[in-house]
């Protein structure tokens, strides 16, 4: 209808608010879904402070009296006395519970911690979101920007699929190959992957809980040549450890690099060892490695001025 109050939206939620000239009308116990239920008008013309107080009490009373996985609408329907009883409990304090409901909600508020703020404020956690585990290089990604209807949007390059054997394989190793230190094991995910960089080549380094082994592959998925395998899911196919590309779910043998879901798609794999809590990968000389696997990063969003970087000293 275009109504600025958005009454329909507010009345399809567990808690809904509709602005009035004198404050807020509070609706409770509605839901969308396959069995929608309109929320019930609970209180009218509330102040901001009273809104928060009664919402907290309703939700805390629901938490302690509803059965598991019960919608608030069903909870209210099954409540003896219905909306009048709920109003008596949380507004008139007929059961003498309001002080306890308030204190329990305040305890929840006091214990709350934003997990992302904790990451930003904790260098050890923030390090898990680096683009590469072993170097401080910044990569602007496999994306570029384009204008669309006077707005900038992501443009994903549709690169061709690379079909055939991997461009380099560990069984071709000769005396020129060497072990390269990719940093401490603590910089990598357990039972997951992380990107590392050797010269100009991106590698994906994985730890696999099921085999208790480390693996290394090229980071580029041959399907669309996106450097994303390090963000894929590790798993098992029978007795074979595998990695699934996070984009289109193509799977690869972590030992051999052979394509499992598509035999025509194969990736380079490298031997890995751990010494003194550091991860080492066995690779050819930089020029050989780069010739086979490196790519020039697209310009991406590197020209987005100050919008790409958040201030280092974040104020919360």
mmCIF file of C-alpha atoms in Angstrom:
data_model
loop_
_atom_site.group_PDB
_atom_site.id
_atom_site.type_symbol
_atom_site.label_atom_id
_atom_site.label_comp_id
_atom_site.label_asym_id
_atom_site.label_seq_id
_atom_site.Cartn_x
_atom_site.Cartn_y
_atom_site.Cartn_z
ATOM 1 C CA UNK A 1 0.000 0.000 0.000
ATOM 2 C CA UNK A 2 2.978 2.304 0.409
ATOM 3 C CA UNK A 3 1.954 3.172 3.984
ATOM 4 C CA UNK A 4 4.901 4.603 5.868
ATOM 5 C CA UNK A 5 3.846 2.872 9.094
ATOM 6 C CA UNK A 6 4.343 -0.580 7.539
ATOM 7 C CA UNK A 7 1.649 -2.097 9.748
ATOM 8 C CA UNK A 8 1.583 -5.354 7.759
ATOM 9 C CA UNK A 9 5.283 -5.928 8.341
ATOM 10 C CA UNK A 10 5.059 -5.122 12.047
ATOM 11 C CA UNK A 11 2.129 -7.505 12.522
ATOM 12 C CA UNK A 12 3.928 -10.466 10.971
ATOM 13 C CA UNK A 13 6.724 -10.707 13.523
ATOM 14 C CA UNK A 14 7.268 -11.974 17.063
ATOM 15 C CA UNK A 15 7.541 -8.340 18.112
ATOM 16 C CA UNK A 16 6.282 -5.421 16.037
ATOM 17 C CA UNK A 17 6.161 -1.673 16.550
ATOM 18 C CA UNK A 18 3.980 0.840 14.738
ATOM 19 C CA UNK A 19 4.578 4.552 15.265
ATOM 20 C CA UNK A 20 1.726 6.695 16.547
ATOM 21 C CA UNK A 21 1.439 10.407 17.237
ATOM 22 C CA UNK A 22 1.889 9.668 20.943
ATOM 23 C CA UNK A 23 4.569 6.971 20.799
ATOM 24 C CA UNK A 24 4.447 3.322 19.768
ATOM 25 C CA UNK A 25 1.855 0.593 19.461
ATOM 26 C CA UNK A 26 3.336 -2.740 20.492
ATOM 27 C CA UNK A 27 2.272 -5.957 18.727
ATOM 28 C CA UNK A 28 3.313 -9.405 19.936
ATOM 29 C CA UNK A 29 3.311 -13.044 18.860
ATOM 30 C CA UNK A 30 2.911 -12.922 15.092
ATOM 31 C CA UNK A 31 4.752 -14.789 12.369
ATOM 32 C CA UNK A 32 5.119 -15.191 8.620
ATOM 33 C CA UNK A 33 5.740 -18.561 6.970
ATOM 34 C CA UNK A 34 3.460 -21.322 5.721
ATOM 35 C CA UNK A 35 1.050 -20.770 8.635
ATOM 36 C CA UNK A 36 1.071 -16.987 9.080
ATOM 37 C CA UNK A 37 -0.416 -15.396 12.149
ATOM 38 C CA UNK A 38 -1.177 -11.721 12.697
ATOM 39 C CA UNK A 39 0.464 -10.273 15.781
ATOM 40 C CA UNK A 40 -1.872 -9.112 18.550
ATOM 41 C CA UNK A 41 -2.038 -5.503 19.692
ATOM 42 C CA UNK A 42 -0.599 -5.595 23.200
ATOM 43 C CA UNK A 43 -0.114 -1.997 24.347
ATOM 44 C CA UNK A 44 -0.625 1.424 22.780
ATOM 45 C CA UNK A 45 1.139 4.800 22.748
ATOM 46 C CA UNK A 46 4.218 3.615 24.618
ATOM 47 C CA UNK A 47 7.358 5.652 25.214
ATOM 48 C CA UNK A 48 10.701 4.369 23.922
ATOM 49 C CA UNK A 49 11.693 3.253 27.429
ATOM 50 C CA UNK A 50 8.423 1.394 28.069
ATOM 51 C CA UNK A 51 8.665 -0.318 24.663
ATOM 52 C CA UNK A 52 11.997 -1.847 25.540
ATOM 53 C CA UNK A 53 10.852 -2.792 29.039
ATOM 54 C CA UNK A 54 7.734 -4.666 27.921
ATOM 55 C CA UNK A 55 9.405 -6.296 24.931
ATOM 56 C CA UNK A 56 12.114 -7.621 27.257
ATOM 57 C CA UNK A 57 9.559 -8.960 29.718
ATOM 58 C CA UNK A 58 7.460 -10.653 27.039
ATOM 59 C CA UNK A 59 10.468 -12.347 25.471
ATOM 60 C CA UNK A 60 11.915 -13.434 28.818
ATOM 61 C CA UNK A 61 8.552 -14.820 29.958
ATOM 62 C CA UNK A 62 8.297 -16.662 26.640
ATOM 63 C CA UNK A 63 11.829 -18.049 27.049
ATOM 64 C CA UNK A 64 11.059 -19.609 30.416
ATOM 65 C CA UNK A 65 7.514 -20.866 29.764
ATOM 66 C CA UNK A 66 7.390 -22.052 26.142
ATOM 67 C CA UNK A 67 8.193 -25.544 24.913
ATOM 68 C CA UNK A 68 11.283 -25.936 22.698
ATOM 69 C CA UNK A 69 10.855 -24.827 19.064
ATOM 70 C CA UNK A 70 7.444 -23.289 19.773
ATOM 71 C CA UNK A 71 6.500 -20.176 17.835
ATOM 72 C CA UNK A 72 5.415 -17.226 19.947
ATOM 73 C CA UNK A 73 2.022 -17.314 18.204
ATOM 74 C CA UNK A 74 1.413 -20.919 19.288
ATOM 75 C CA UNK A 75 2.693 -20.125 22.754
ATOM 76 C CA UNK A 76 0.128 -17.347 23.086
ATOM 77 C CA UNK A 77 -2.676 -19.474 21.617
ATOM 78 C CA UNK A 78 -2.025 -22.218 24.178
ATOM 79 C CA UNK A 79 -1.674 -19.836 27.099
ATOM 80 C CA UNK A 80 -4.581 -19.974 29.543
ATOM 81 C CA UNK A 81 -6.089 -16.505 29.573
ATOM 82 C CA UNK A 82 -4.328 -15.535 26.328
ATOM 83 C CA UNK A 83 -3.299 -11.949 25.717
ATOM 84 C CA UNK A 84 -5.091 -10.701 28.844
ATOM 85 C CA UNK A 85 -3.093 -13.070 31.033
ATOM 86 C CA UNK A 86 0.148 -12.029 29.334
ATOM 87 C CA UNK A 87 -0.703 -8.380 29.928
ATOM 88 C CA UNK A 88 -1.459 -9.077 33.584
ATOM 89 C CA UNK A 89 1.887 -10.864 34.047
ATOM 90 C CA UNK A 90 4.265 -8.426 32.331
ATOM 91 C CA UNK A 91 2.448 -5.130 32.928
ATOM 92 C CA UNK A 92 0.419 -5.536 36.126
ATOM 93 C CA UNK A 93 2.892 -8.009 37.698
ATOM 94 C CA UNK A 94 0.092 -10.360 38.746
ATOM 95 C CA UNK A 95 2.541 -13.193 39.450
ATOM 96 C CA UNK A 96 5.230 -11.050 41.040
ATOM 97 C CA UNK A 97 7.698 -11.998 38.289
ATOM 98 C CA UNK A 98 8.538 -8.633 36.730
ATOM 99 C CA UNK A 99 11.569 -7.939 38.888
ATOM 100 C CA UNK A 100 12.998 -11.348 38.053
ATOM 101 C CA UNK A 101 12.210 -10.977 34.334
ATOM 102 C CA UNK A 102 13.933 -7.577 34.315
ATOM 103 C CA UNK A 103 17.006 -8.863 36.172
ATOM 104 C CA UNK A 104 17.343 -11.904 33.911
ATOM 105 C CA UNK A 105 17.184 -9.753 30.795
ATOM 106 C CA UNK A 106 19.714 -7.318 32.272
ATOM 107 C CA UNK A 107 22.014 -10.264 32.956
ATOM 108 C CA UNK A 108 21.744 -11.222 29.278
ATOM 109 C CA UNK A 109 22.600 -7.661 28.255
ATOM 110 C CA UNK A 110 25.554 -7.523 30.655
ATOM 111 C CA UNK A 111 26.977 -10.796 29.307
ATOM 112 C CA UNK A 112 26.521 -9.881 25.649
ATOM 113 C CA UNK A 113 29.673 -9.591 23.590
ATOM 114 C CA UNK A 114 29.853 -8.709 19.915
ATOM 115 C CA UNK A 115 31.998 -11.462 18.417
ATOM 116 C CA UNK A 116 33.095 -9.252 15.520
ATOM 117 C CA UNK A 117 34.142 -6.413 17.814
ATOM 118 C CA UNK A 118 36.189 -8.993 19.720
ATOM 119 C CA UNK A 119 37.879 -10.015 16.460
ATOM 120 C CA UNK A 120 38.696 -6.407 15.560
ATOM 121 C CA UNK A 121 40.067 -5.721 19.037
ATOM 122 C CA UNK A 122 42.109 -8.948 19.265
ATOM 123 C CA UNK A 123 45.188 -9.176 17.013
ATOM 124 C CA UNK A 124 45.368 -12.978 17.308
ATOM 125 C CA UNK A 125 41.791 -13.356 16.066
ATOM 126 C CA UNK A 126 42.130 -10.613 13.467
ATOM 127 C CA UNK A 127 45.078 -12.475 11.960
ATOM 128 C CA UNK A 128 42.748 -15.309 10.955
ATOM 129 C CA UNK A 129 41.159 -12.927 8.457
ATOM 130 C CA UNK A 130 44.363 -12.012 6.650
ATOM 131 C CA UNK A 131 44.368 -12.666 2.930
ATOM 132 C CA UNK A 132 47.557 -14.726 3.170
ATOM 133 C CA UNK A 133 48.873 -16.617 6.167
ATOM 134 C CA UNK A 134 52.573 -16.073 5.471
ATOM 135 C CA UNK A 135 52.883 -12.601 3.907
ATOM 136 C CA UNK A 136 51.277 -9.208 4.363
ATOM 137 C CA UNK A 137 50.509 -8.755 0.683
ATOM 138 C CA UNK A 138 47.092 -7.320 -0.030
ATOM 139 C CA UNK A 139 45.022 -8.680 -2.834
ATOM 140 C CA UNK A 140 41.979 -6.832 -4.018
ATOM 141 C CA UNK A 141 40.222 -9.974 -5.145
ATOM 142 C CA UNK A 142 38.912 -11.582 -8.279
ATOM 143 C CA UNK A 143 36.343 -8.851 -8.751
ATOM 144 C CA UNK A 144 36.098 -5.615 -10.649
ATOM 145 C CA UNK A 145 33.528 -2.857 -10.601
ATOM 146 C CA UNK A 146 31.240 -1.633 -13.352
ATOM 147 C CA UNK A 147 28.584 1.044 -13.708
ATOM 148 C CA UNK A 148 24.982 -0.130 -13.811
ATOM 149 C CA UNK A 149 22.110 2.365 -13.713
ATOM 150 C CA UNK A 150 24.366 5.038 -12.237
ATOM 151 C CA UNK A 151 25.559 2.665 -9.511
ATOM 152 C CA UNK A 152 28.779 0.708 -9.098
ATOM 153 C CA UNK A 153 28.374 -3.042 -8.833
ATOM 154 C CA UNK A 154 30.659 -6.043 -8.752
ATOM 155 C CA UNK A 155 31.629 -7.441 -12.118
ATOM 156 C CA UNK A 156 32.661 -11.073 -12.007
ATOM 157 C CA UNK A 157 34.897 -12.021 -14.910
ATOM 158 C CA UNK A 158 33.748 -15.193 -16.637
ATOM 159 C CA UNK A 159 37.078 -16.932 -17.155
ATOM 160 C CA UNK A 160 37.313 -20.095 -19.263
ATOM 161 C CA UNK A 161 37.472 -23.525 -17.676
ATOM 162 C CA UNK A 162 40.905 -25.163 -17.643
ATOM 163 C CA UNK A 163 40.364 -28.777 -18.709
ATOM 164 C CA UNK A 164 43.067 -31.408 -18.554
ATOM 165 C CA UNK A 165 45.937 -32.386 -16.286
ATOM 166 C CA UNK A 166 47.357 -29.956 -13.743
ATOM 167 C CA UNK A 167 49.989 -27.582 -15.066
ATOM 168 C CA UNK A 168 52.507 -28.856 -12.563
ATOM 169 C CA UNK A 169 52.556 -32.002 -10.414
ATOM 170 C CA UNK A 170 54.651 -33.073 -7.454
ATOM 171 C CA UNK A 171 55.689 -36.286 -9.167
ATOM 172 C CA UNK A 172 57.765 -34.105 -11.535
ATOM 173 C CA UNK A 173 59.912 -32.816 -8.674
ATOM 174 C CA UNK A 174 63.646 -32.722 -9.311
ATOM 175 C CA UNK A 175 66.720 -31.474 -7.501
ATOM 176 C CA UNK A 176 65.749 -27.842 -8.119
ATOM 177 C CA UNK A 177 62.694 -28.148 -5.889
ATOM 178 C CA UNK A 178 63.041 -26.973 -2.290
ATOM 179 C CA UNK A 179 61.171 -26.684 0.974
ATOM 180 C CA UNK A 180 59.660 -23.236 1.607
ATOM 181 C CA UNK A 181 58.619 -22.064 5.065
ATOM 182 C CA UNK A 182 54.995 -20.866 4.989
ATOM 183 C CA UNK A 183 54.869 -19.736 8.593
ATOM 184 C CA UNK A 184 53.720 -21.189 11.920
ATOM 185 C CA UNK A 185 50.949 -23.772 12.135
ATOM 186 C CA UNK A 186 49.039 -21.358 14.373
ATOM 187 C CA UNK A 187 48.496 -19.106 11.333
ATOM 188 C CA UNK A 188 46.411 -21.801 9.628
ATOM 189 C CA UNK A 189 42.940 -23.201 10.207
ATOM 190 C CA UNK A 190 42.508 -26.578 11.822
ATOM 191 C CA UNK A 191 40.337 -28.810 9.633
ATOM 192 C CA UNK A 192 40.213 -26.081 7.016
ATOM 193 C CA UNK A 193 42.247 -24.057 4.577
ATOM 194 C CA UNK A 194 44.130 -20.793 4.329
ATOM 195 C CA UNK A 195 45.804 -19.043 1.406
ATOM 196 C CA UNK A 196 49.580 -18.670 1.306
ATOM 197 C CA UNK A 197 51.827 -17.012 -1.233
ATOM 198 C CA UNK A 198 55.116 -18.157 -2.720
ATOM 199 C CA UNK A 199 56.602 -15.555 -5.049
ATOM 200 C CA UNK A 200 53.576 -14.493 -7.163
ATOM 201 C CA UNK A 201 51.721 -17.784 -6.823
ATOM 202 C CA UNK A 202 48.796 -18.386 -4.516
ATOM 203 C CA UNK A 203 48.643 -21.739 -2.765
ATOM 204 C CA UNK A 204 45.922 -23.245 -0.596
ATOM 205 C CA UNK A 205 47.178 -24.966 2.570
ATOM 206 C CA UNK A 206 44.869 -27.357 4.413
ATOM 207 C CA UNK A 207 44.828 -29.236 7.673
ATOM 208 C CA UNK A 208 42.511 -32.272 7.682
ATOM 209 C CA UNK A 209 41.257 -33.629 11.008
ATOM 210 C CA UNK A 210 40.150 -36.977 9.593
ATOM 211 C CA UNK A 211 43.623 -37.860 8.320
ATOM 212 C CA UNK A 212 45.568 -35.610 10.702
ATOM 213 C CA UNK A 213 47.640 -34.495 7.719
ATOM 214 C CA UNK A 214 48.536 -31.270 5.961
ATOM 215 C CA UNK A 215 48.002 -30.666 2.242
ATOM 216 C CA UNK A 216 48.846 -27.947 -0.262
ATOM 217 C CA UNK A 217 47.319 -27.212 -3.662
ATOM 218 C CA UNK A 218 47.028 -24.396 -6.114
ATOM 219 C CA UNK A 219 44.481 -21.842 -4.898
ATOM 220 C CA UNK A 220 42.824 -21.465 -8.288
ATOM 221 C CA UNK A 221 39.856 -23.683 -9.082
ATOM 222 C CA UNK A 222 40.196 -24.720 -12.743
ATOM 223 C CA UNK A 223 36.455 -24.447 -13.283
ATOM 224 C CA UNK A 224 36.329 -20.631 -13.337
ATOM 225 C CA UNK A 225 39.921 -19.852 -12.326
ATOM 226 C CA UNK A 226 38.872 -18.104 -9.140
ATOM 227 C CA UNK A 227 41.461 -18.103 -6.351
ATOM 228 C CA UNK A 228 39.146 -19.581 -3.743
ATOM 229 C CA UNK A 229 40.073 -23.202 -2.974
ATOM 230 C CA UNK A 230 41.609 -22.175 0.357
ATOM 231 C CA UNK A 231 38.107 -21.218 1.480
ATOM 232 C CA UNK A 232 36.599 -24.542 0.494
ATOM 233 C CA UNK A 233 35.354 -27.365 2.680
ATOM 234 C CA UNK A 234 37.584 -30.315 3.494
ATOM 235 C CA UNK A 235 36.028 -33.756 3.714
ATOM 236 C CA UNK A 236 36.325 -37.389 2.734
ATOM 237 C CA UNK A 237 35.103 -39.345 -0.266
ATOM 238 C CA UNK A 238 35.448 -42.890 0.940
ATOM 239 C CA UNK A 239 39.080 -43.098 1.998
ATOM 240 C CA UNK A 240 40.104 -40.110 -0.126
ATOM 241 C CA UNK A 241 40.648 -36.688 1.484
ATOM 242 C CA UNK A 242 39.033 -34.018 -0.655
ATOM 243 C CA UNK A 243 38.492 -30.282 -0.979
ATOM 244 C CA UNK A 244 35.252 -28.799 -2.329
ATOM 245 C CA UNK A 245 35.411 -25.460 -4.117
ATOM 246 C CA UNK A 246 33.189 -22.966 -2.247
ATOM 247 C CA UNK A 247 31.786 -21.504 -5.471
ATOM 248 C CA UNK A 248 30.450 -24.411 -7.559
ATOM 249 C CA UNK A 249 31.324 -27.333 -5.251
ATOM 250 C CA UNK A 250 33.734 -29.085 -7.614
ATOM 251 C CA UNK A 251 35.746 -31.571 -5.551
ATOM 252 C CA UNK A 252 39.399 -32.593 -5.785
ATOM 253 C CA UNK A 253 41.634 -35.272 -4.275
ATOM 254 C CA UNK A 254 43.945 -33.507 -1.834
ATOM 255 C CA UNK A 255 46.649 -36.144 -2.293
ATOM 256 C CA UNK A 256 46.800 -36.263 -6.113
ATOM 257 C CA UNK A 257 44.832 -33.218 -7.279
ATOM 258 C CA UNK A 258 42.625 -35.431 -9.458
ATOM 259 C CA UNK A 259 39.103 -34.171 -10.044
ATOM 260 C CA UNK A 260 36.508 -36.242 -8.175
ATOM 261 C CA UNK A 261 33.255 -34.619 -9.256
ATOM 262 C CA UNK A 262 34.645 -33.832 -12.721
ATOM 263 C CA UNK A 263 37.655 -35.881 -13.927
ATOM 264 C CA UNK A 264 38.433 -33.217 -16.508
ATOM 265 C CA UNK A 265 39.285 -30.672 -13.820
ATOM 266 C CA UNK A 266 42.556 -31.232 -11.951
ATOM 267 C CA UNK A 267 44.709 -29.177 -9.608
ATOM 268 C CA UNK A 268 48.379 -29.077 -8.674
ATOM 269 C CA UNK A 269 49.269 -30.553 -5.289
ATOM 270 C CA UNK A 270 52.468 -30.289 -3.270
ATOM 271 C CA UNK A 271 54.082 -32.203 -0.429
ATOM 272 C CA UNK A 272 53.808 -30.612 2.997
ATOM 273 C CA UNK A 273 55.671 -31.199 6.235
ATOM 274 C CA UNK A 274 55.589 -29.636 9.683
ATOM 275 C CA UNK A 275 58.822 -28.968 11.567
ATOM 276 C CA UNK A 276 59.182 -26.957 14.765
ATOM 277 C CA UNK A 277 55.532 -25.938 14.465
ATOM 278 C CA UNK A 278 56.117 -24.409 11.037
ATOM 279 C CA UNK A 279 54.479 -25.471 7.779
ATOM 280 C CA UNK A 280 56.813 -26.220 4.854
ATOM 281 C CA UNK A 281 55.773 -26.874 1.261
ATOM 282 C CA UNK A 282 57.923 -28.562 -1.411
ATOM 283 C CA UNK A 283 57.783 -26.445 -4.566
ATOM 284 C CA UNK A 284 59.875 -25.712 -7.678
ATOM 285 C CA UNK A 285 61.918 -22.535 -8.175
ATOM 286 C CA UNK A 286 59.895 -19.336 -8.188
ATOM 287 C CA UNK A 287 60.114 -18.796 -11.938
ATOM 288 C CA UNK A 288 58.909 -22.315 -12.671
ATOM 289 C CA UNK A 289 56.123 -22.081 -10.115
ATOM 290 C CA UNK A 290 54.971 -18.662 -11.331
ATOM 291 C CA UNK A 291 55.028 -19.707 -14.974
ATOM 292 C CA UNK A 292 52.665 -22.564 -14.170
ATOM 293 C CA UNK A 293 50.329 -21.094 -11.594
ATOM 294 C CA UNK A 294 50.668 -17.362 -10.993
ATOM 295 C CA UNK A 295 48.168 -14.841 -12.231
ATOM 296 C CA UNK A 296 48.171 -11.079 -12.430
ATOM 297 C CA UNK A 297 45.553 -9.950 -9.977
ATOM 298 C CA UNK A 298 42.764 -7.964 -11.596
ATOM 299 C CA UNK A 299 42.516 -4.315 -10.665
ATOM 300 C CA UNK A 300 39.490 -5.128 -8.563
ATOM 301 C CA UNK A 301 38.428 -2.516 -6.072
ATOM 302 C CA UNK A 302 41.890 -1.034 -5.580
ATOM 303 C CA UNK A 303 40.665 2.298 -6.969
ATOM 304 C CA UNK A 304 37.791 2.708 -4.534
ATOM 305 C CA UNK A 305 39.514 5.543 -2.686
ATOM 306 C CA UNK A 306 38.993 5.629 1.058
ATOM 307 C CA UNK A 307 35.936 3.370 1.013
ATOM 308 C CA UNK A 308 38.062 0.205 0.863
ATOM 309 C CA UNK A 309 39.762 0.679 4.189
ATOM 310 C CA UNK A 310 38.193 1.158 7.588
ATOM 311 C CA UNK A 311 39.983 3.350 10.103
ATOM 312 C CA UNK A 312 42.462 1.310 12.080
ATOM 313 C CA UNK A 313 41.379 2.932 15.338
ATOM 314 C CA UNK A 314 37.722 1.907 15.401
ATOM 315 C CA UNK A 315 35.466 3.713 17.864
ATOM 316 C CA UNK A 316 32.681 1.599 19.326
#
